[in-house]
Amino acid sequence: MDDDLQIDGDEDLFRNPVYYEPAGRNLDLDRPDLGVPQGHDLLKVLLGMRGRVPVERRGLICPDCRDIRSRRVPMYLVQRDGVWLASHYRKPGERPISHESDEHLARKDRVAKDSDDHGFPADIESLTADGHARLDVRIHGANGIVLGYEPQLSPQTARGMRAREGFRRRGGIQSVWDFADPDHAGIGTVPYVRTPNLPASVIRVQKNPIPVRDGNFVLEEGKCSQDGALTRCPEKPYDPENPTDAGYCGGWHRVLVPAHQSSTLTGESGLTLTQFIVEAAAGERIPFQRDGHHGWLPARQWQQYLEANGPVVEDKERQPSVRQGNRRDRCTEDRPASEVRAEPKQRRGSRTIVLESRPQETEAAEVPVDALGHAIPLCRFGCGQPASLTGPEGLPEHFSCRRKHEA
């Protein structure tokens, strides 16, 4: 590979569209002829230019950069796991090509400034130590905590979010993914918060609070009854058509519930993004994962969680993988997932996580007995009550029940 290239890490590699100027068309890197008539030797020709022809003169450019940004951005080919991909050319030390939205940029600037103001230095667009992930904002927290703030305003797949989180986790980063869409596939898939979809002009004003609407959980336990500690049965299916419906099973549950749905924790309704980031950097909020669902717990709630559920079992490390799928829309951090990788979008409803449940304990019914200790049988007419009298047929009955039956 050429020495003047800044090689992209695995996380930055996509199946970007690539335009070949001499042929006047986009290339199909999955085909032997690259989708060009008589192009069976084209790949060999392009690879043969390495080290001899500058990247800018090889004829490969980004069609999105040309059409959206009116810029001619050269591209080069790279192979990962037997798959050919096109990547944007940049010189060593240059930042990756990015067409981030103004709202995305505003969130990064705001969190970086707020973190600095509270004594936690922050860097924008910083690589992890292994170079496999690029953090939108790196925050240097207390006691060695390194926080990565990642606003994600475009649709992505759960698979893609898990892969990106894996790069950060293996780099020793505690990620805070910030979503505005309540139905984003990343909610619960990665450690997250959810904030409102605000314009960049509002976000950039530091005096404007940005409320945290989801992502922070609390631990609750108690009897599942109308006068118990829980507001509704966590194992009763959520009905989106009747969201206020409450039901109880009479048993006992220990659950993790979103703080905004909890009636036991005070002060969380006014939680802001700035407060959350600062407390996470200080170690006062801890990320957790339970049965594949991620979230955050206040430190004291985290201790209760450990006491009740034992030590945390580390997940098996996932192997890094190249992102698959065609990217036809935009070459940007905030671009939507392609139709190749898209997963069905599902309404998420309540995200209460059940840790432990016990069924209602029923006491054994006492069987009535007569003076000799014999069980008194039930009335033959089905009233459900024991009857000590015997009717003409020799069966137990109540006089009143016989009258009702004969009437």
XYZ file of C-alpha atoms in Angstrom:
407
model
C 0.000 0.000 0.000
C 1.235 3.550 -0.706
C 3.174 5.295 2.012
C 1.268 8.600 1.735
C -2.091 7.026 2.617
C -3.788 7.324 6.008
C -5.173 3.790 6.183
C -8.693 3.531 7.572
C -9.311 1.209 10.493
C -11.846 -1.592 10.238
C -14.557 0.535 11.844
C -14.228 3.171 9.104
C -14.420 0.755 6.199
C -17.705 0.705 4.314
C -18.853 -0.420 0.914
C -18.805 3.151 -0.253
C -19.852 3.842 -3.833
C -16.855 4.513 -6.048
C -16.867 6.256 -9.424
C -14.319 5.449 -12.166
C -13.794 8.571 -14.271
C -12.346 6.937 -17.441
C -15.414 4.641 -17.697
C -17.874 7.313 -16.552
C -19.699 4.981 -14.157
C -19.764 3.576 -10.626
C -17.864 0.356 -10.121
C -19.392 -2.846 -8.770
C -16.594 -4.275 -6.615
C -18.443 -7.582 -6.211
C -18.099 -8.448 -9.907
C -14.921 -9.722 -11.582
C -15.242 -7.078 -14.311
C -16.196 -4.349 -11.739
C -19.339 -3.755 -13.774
C -17.410 -2.273 -16.702
C -17.654 -3.734 -20.261
C -14.413 -5.518 -21.124
C -13.290 -4.764 -17.583
C -11.973 -8.183 -16.594
C -8.430 -6.788 -16.286
C -9.470 -3.479 -14.727
C -8.859 -4.567 -11.131
C -5.382 -5.749 -12.049
C -4.714 -2.417 -13.752
C -5.884 -0.407 -10.728
C -3.829 -2.486 -8.301
C -0.838 -2.159 -10.569
C -0.936 1.618 -10.075
C 0.009 1.260 -6.415
C 3.361 2.844 -5.690
C 3.639 4.189 -9.259
C 0.643 6.481 -9.853
C -0.511 9.037 -7.252
C -3.926 8.256 -5.797
C -5.322 11.527 -7.175
C -4.583 10.410 -10.745
C -5.972 6.864 -10.671
C -9.463 7.945 -11.685
C -11.307 6.635 -8.610
C -13.399 9.302 -6.847
C -16.314 9.462 -4.411
C -19.578 10.148 -6.302
C -21.314 11.331 -3.128
C -18.648 13.907 -2.341
C -18.902 15.098 -5.948
C -22.716 15.304 -5.989
C -23.422 16.482 -2.436
C -20.371 18.570 -1.593
C -19.105 19.485 -5.085
C -15.690 18.105 -4.166
C -13.437 15.720 -6.042
C -12.251 13.297 -3.352
C -9.952 10.497 -4.613
C -10.512 6.956 -3.419
C -8.373 3.821 -3.219
C -9.150 0.115 -3.002
C -8.497 -2.057 0.040
C -9.303 -5.713 0.702
C -10.695 -7.061 3.972
C -11.741 -10.673 4.532
C -11.692 -11.287 0.784
C -13.976 -8.318 0.088
C -12.881 -5.288 -1.947
C -13.861 -1.911 -0.491
C -13.318 1.675 -1.585
C -12.024 4.162 0.974
C -11.537 7.942 0.872
C -7.962 9.108 0.309
C -6.388 11.267 2.984
C -2.814 11.997 3.919
C -1.305 10.876 7.233
C -2.639 12.976 10.098
C -5.694 14.227 8.208
C -9.147 13.657 9.622
C -11.478 11.208 7.880
C -13.941 12.550 5.331
C -17.034 13.553 7.265
C -20.304 15.143 6.260
C -21.773 15.260 9.726
C -24.976 17.179 10.204
C -24.940 20.513 12.009
C -26.928 18.959 14.886
C -24.328 16.189 15.196
C -21.481 18.697 15.314
C -23.351 20.865 17.830
C -23.794 17.945 20.234
C -20.091 17.118 20.088
C -19.071 20.738 20.693
C -21.562 21.174 23.526
C -20.531 18.025 25.429
C -16.829 18.801 24.978
C -17.257 22.336 26.329
C -19.448 21.233 29.254
C -16.969 18.504 30.200
C -14.050 20.932 30.122
C -16.001 23.415 32.246
C -16.559 20.741 34.902
C -12.908 19.721 35.099
C -12.889 16.744 32.725
C -10.711 17.459 29.644
C -12.330 16.480 26.340
C -10.993 15.928 22.807
C -13.114 15.903 19.641
C -12.454 13.254 16.958
C -9.948 11.154 18.877
C -8.759 7.635 18.017
C -8.684 4.802 20.527
C -5.260 3.522 21.545
C -5.458 0.595 19.111
C -6.600 2.863 16.277
C -9.685 0.744 15.542
C -12.315 3.284 16.621
C -12.709 7.025 16.299
C -14.462 8.738 19.198
C -16.652 11.733 18.548
C -15.692 13.095 21.978
C -13.115 11.543 24.307
C -13.594 12.633 27.932
C -10.839 12.007 30.465
C -12.699 11.148 33.674
C -11.730 10.394 37.240
C -9.719 7.340 38.337
C -8.695 6.400 34.798
C -12.199 6.444 33.310
C -12.207 7.259 29.590
C -15.656 8.205 28.374
C -16.612 8.256 24.707
C -19.610 10.414 23.816
C -21.213 9.283 20.538
C -24.283 11.159 19.231
C -26.101 8.955 16.713
C -28.881 10.798 14.885
C -29.333 8.574 11.840
C -30.897 5.114 11.591
C -28.507 2.198 12.016
C -28.902 -1.529 12.519
C -28.497 -3.288 15.855
C -25.746 -5.417 14.321
C -23.813 -2.343 13.238
C -24.212 -0.681 16.627
C -22.943 -3.773 18.443
C -19.908 -3.909 16.167
C -19.056 -0.247 16.743
C -19.499 -0.607 20.491
C -17.215 -3.646 20.414
C -14.374 -1.599 18.925
C -14.735 0.945 21.720
C -15.047 -1.597 24.521
C -11.926 -3.404 23.381
C -10.170 -0.020 23.400
C -11.034 0.491 27.088
C -13.735 3.097 26.419
C -16.997 3.527 28.329
C -19.353 4.657 25.590
C -22.350 6.948 25.958
C -24.412 6.671 22.780
C -26.895 9.528 22.450
C -30.070 8.821 20.449
C -32.920 11.179 19.595
C -35.235 8.555 18.044
C -37.107 6.574 20.744
C -37.286 3.610 18.350
C -33.644 3.611 17.282
C -32.214 0.098 16.926
C -29.316 1.084 19.199
C -31.501 1.718 22.241
C -30.649 -1.024 24.711
C -28.219 -2.563 22.220
C -25.406 -0.324 23.511
C -24.950 1.861 26.648
C -27.134 4.827 25.796
C -29.069 7.913 26.707
C -31.969 9.398 24.782
C -32.346 13.153 24.386
C -34.815 15.276 22.407
C -34.222 16.102 18.768
C -33.216 19.755 19.079
C -31.878 22.166 16.443
C -28.175 22.962 16.470
C -28.823 26.601 17.433
C -30.494 25.461 20.674
C -27.887 22.821 21.510
C -24.949 25.219 21.190
C -26.274 27.571 23.882
C -24.782 26.119 27.061
C -27.477 27.659 29.247
C -30.111 25.546 27.487
C -30.590 22.263 29.385
C -30.778 19.103 27.257
C -32.990 16.651 29.167
C -32.167 12.945 29.385
C -35.356 11.043 28.663
C -34.138 7.464 28.795
C -31.112 5.258 29.377
C -30.711 5.663 33.142
C -32.221 2.811 35.171
C -32.950 2.163 38.849
C -33.401 -1.019 40.857
C -36.839 -1.794 42.258
C -38.289 -4.796 44.050
C -41.503 -5.616 45.804
C -44.883 -7.282 45.686
C -46.780 -7.063 42.429
C -50.099 -5.788 43.714
C -52.111 -2.604 43.614
C -50.763 -1.498 46.990
C -47.222 -2.820 46.357
C -44.033 -1.020 45.344
C -44.296 -1.729 41.602
C -46.449 0.413 39.354
C -47.344 -2.476 37.047
C -46.476 -6.126 36.495
C -43.208 -6.232 34.520
C -44.116 -9.599 32.996
C -47.464 -8.473 31.652
C -47.164 -7.736 27.914
C -47.107 -4.042 27.126
C -50.155 -2.886 25.168
C -49.259 0.139 22.991
C -52.961 0.721 22.378
C -53.545 1.076 26.127
C -50.250 2.380 27.602
C -51.767 3.309 30.972
C -53.155 -0.152 31.590
C -51.889 -1.571 34.892
C -51.998 -5.227 35.859
C -50.690 -7.236 38.762
C -49.905 -10.917 39.239
C -49.691 -10.966 43.041
C -46.120 -12.296 42.979
C -42.775 -10.639 43.775
C -40.298 -9.080 41.343
C -36.872 -7.473 41.309
C -36.522 -5.299 38.213
C -34.427 -2.638 36.529
C -36.763 0.100 35.387
C -36.070 3.332 33.471
C -35.729 6.118 36.027
C -38.390 8.225 34.331
C -40.892 5.387 34.902
C -39.962 4.910 38.544
C -41.919 6.399 41.416
C -39.238 5.598 44.002
C -36.312 7.697 42.746
C -36.612 11.448 43.113
C -34.697 14.075 41.172
C -34.176 12.024 37.993
C -36.959 13.773 36.102
C -34.732 16.850 35.831
C -31.599 14.958 34.735
C -29.727 16.774 31.949
C -27.184 15.521 29.445
C -24.480 17.693 31.007
C -25.170 16.299 34.484
C -25.224 12.738 33.153
C -21.915 13.079 31.283
C -20.186 14.730 34.247
C -21.423 12.100 36.709
C -20.476 9.261 34.342
C -16.983 10.743 33.981
C -16.758 10.970 37.772
C -17.767 7.309 38.169
C -21.130 8.173 39.719
C -23.055 6.399 36.951
C -22.104 2.872 35.906
C -22.918 1.089 32.617
C -24.526 -2.346 32.902
C -25.597 -5.159 30.628
C -28.302 -7.641 31.483
C -29.454 -10.328 29.046
C -28.124 -8.303 26.131
C -29.764 -5.046 27.218
C -27.513 -2.095 28.097
C -28.144 0.938 30.264
C -26.759 2.997 33.137
C -27.251 2.829 36.900
C -26.431 5.422 39.583
C -23.454 4.198 41.648
C -25.519 3.382 44.753
C -28.049 1.491 42.619
C -25.157 -0.353 40.986
C -23.990 -1.558 44.413
C -27.498 -2.811 45.190
C -27.549 -4.578 41.844
C -24.260 -6.357 42.597
C -25.386 -7.325 46.102
C -28.598 -8.817 44.742
C -27.230 -10.465 41.594
C -23.573 -11.236 42.302
C -20.504 -10.247 40.273
C -20.822 -9.144 36.680
C -20.036 -11.825 34.100
C -18.006 -10.434 31.221
C -19.399 -10.953 27.730
C -17.472 -13.038 25.252
C -15.429 -10.803 22.999
C -16.813 -10.497 19.502
C -14.350 -10.704 16.642
C -13.945 -7.467 14.668
C -15.669 -7.639 11.324
C -15.821 -5.396 8.275
C -19.142 -3.619 7.919
C -21.147 -5.211 5.159
C -23.753 -3.735 2.866
C -23.875 -1.181 0.089
C -23.807 2.494 1.054
C -25.703 4.335 -1.653
C -27.002 7.366 0.159
C -24.191 9.470 1.621
C -20.640 8.924 2.763
C -21.077 10.336 6.227
C -20.947 9.320 9.882
C -24.690 9.981 10.105
C -25.741 8.149 6.981
C -28.598 5.645 7.203
C -28.067 1.913 7.007
C -28.483 0.430 3.542
C -31.367 -1.777 2.513
C -28.907 -4.683 2.449
C -28.170 -4.391 6.175
C -31.479 -2.934 7.323
C -33.294 -4.844 10.043
C -37.030 -4.724 10.781
C -37.893 -1.694 12.855
C -39.858 -2.592 15.962
C -41.719 -0.534 18.504
C -39.901 -0.944 21.782
C -42.452 0.023 24.408
C -41.477 -0.539 28.035
C -37.868 -1.531 28.668
C -38.246 -2.854 32.210
C -35.724 -5.658 32.800
C -36.834 -8.486 35.078
C -34.013 -9.740 37.320
C -35.954 -12.155 39.528
C -39.576 -13.185 40.008
C -41.385 -15.365 42.494
C -44.978 -16.494 42.070
C -47.643 -15.635 44.565
C -47.461 -17.957 47.563
C -50.845 -19.543 48.111
C -51.789 -20.964 51.463
C -53.259 -24.452 51.537
C -57.015 -24.251 52.008
C -58.268 -25.693 55.289
C -60.714 -28.565 54.773
C -63.667 -28.379 57.201
C -64.159 -31.503 59.332
C -66.974 -32.774 61.572
C -66.754 -33.700 65.251
C -65.164 -37.030 64.408
C -62.506 -35.405 62.232
C -64.039 -36.523 58.938
C -63.984 -34.098 56.006
C -67.340 -32.452 55.331
C -68.282 -32.876 51.642
C -69.433 -30.043 49.386
C -73.083 -29.381 48.602
C -74.405 -31.485 45.702
C -76.010 -28.394 44.102
C -72.680 -26.741 43.372
C -72.704 -23.757 45.727
C -69.126 -24.597 46.681
C -69.788 -24.742 50.436
C -69.536 -27.797 52.727
C -72.869 -29.428 53.599
C -73.330 -31.683 56.620
C -77.001 -32.584 55.929
C -77.998 -35.528 53.783
C -80.929 -35.266 51.352
C -83.442 -37.945 50.206
C -80.948 -39.230 47.689
C -78.323 -39.680 50.395
C -76.147 -36.842 49.059
C -74.906 -33.778 50.999
C -76.976 -30.675 50.436
C -78.296 -27.418 51.868
C -82.038 -27.025 52.429
C -81.912 -23.583 50.779
C -80.039 -24.943 47.787
C -82.651 -27.693 47.292
C -85.452 -25.126 47.357
C -83.666 -23.037 44.710
C -83.088 -26.133 42.623
C -86.705 -27.333 42.841
C -88.014 -23.824 42.048
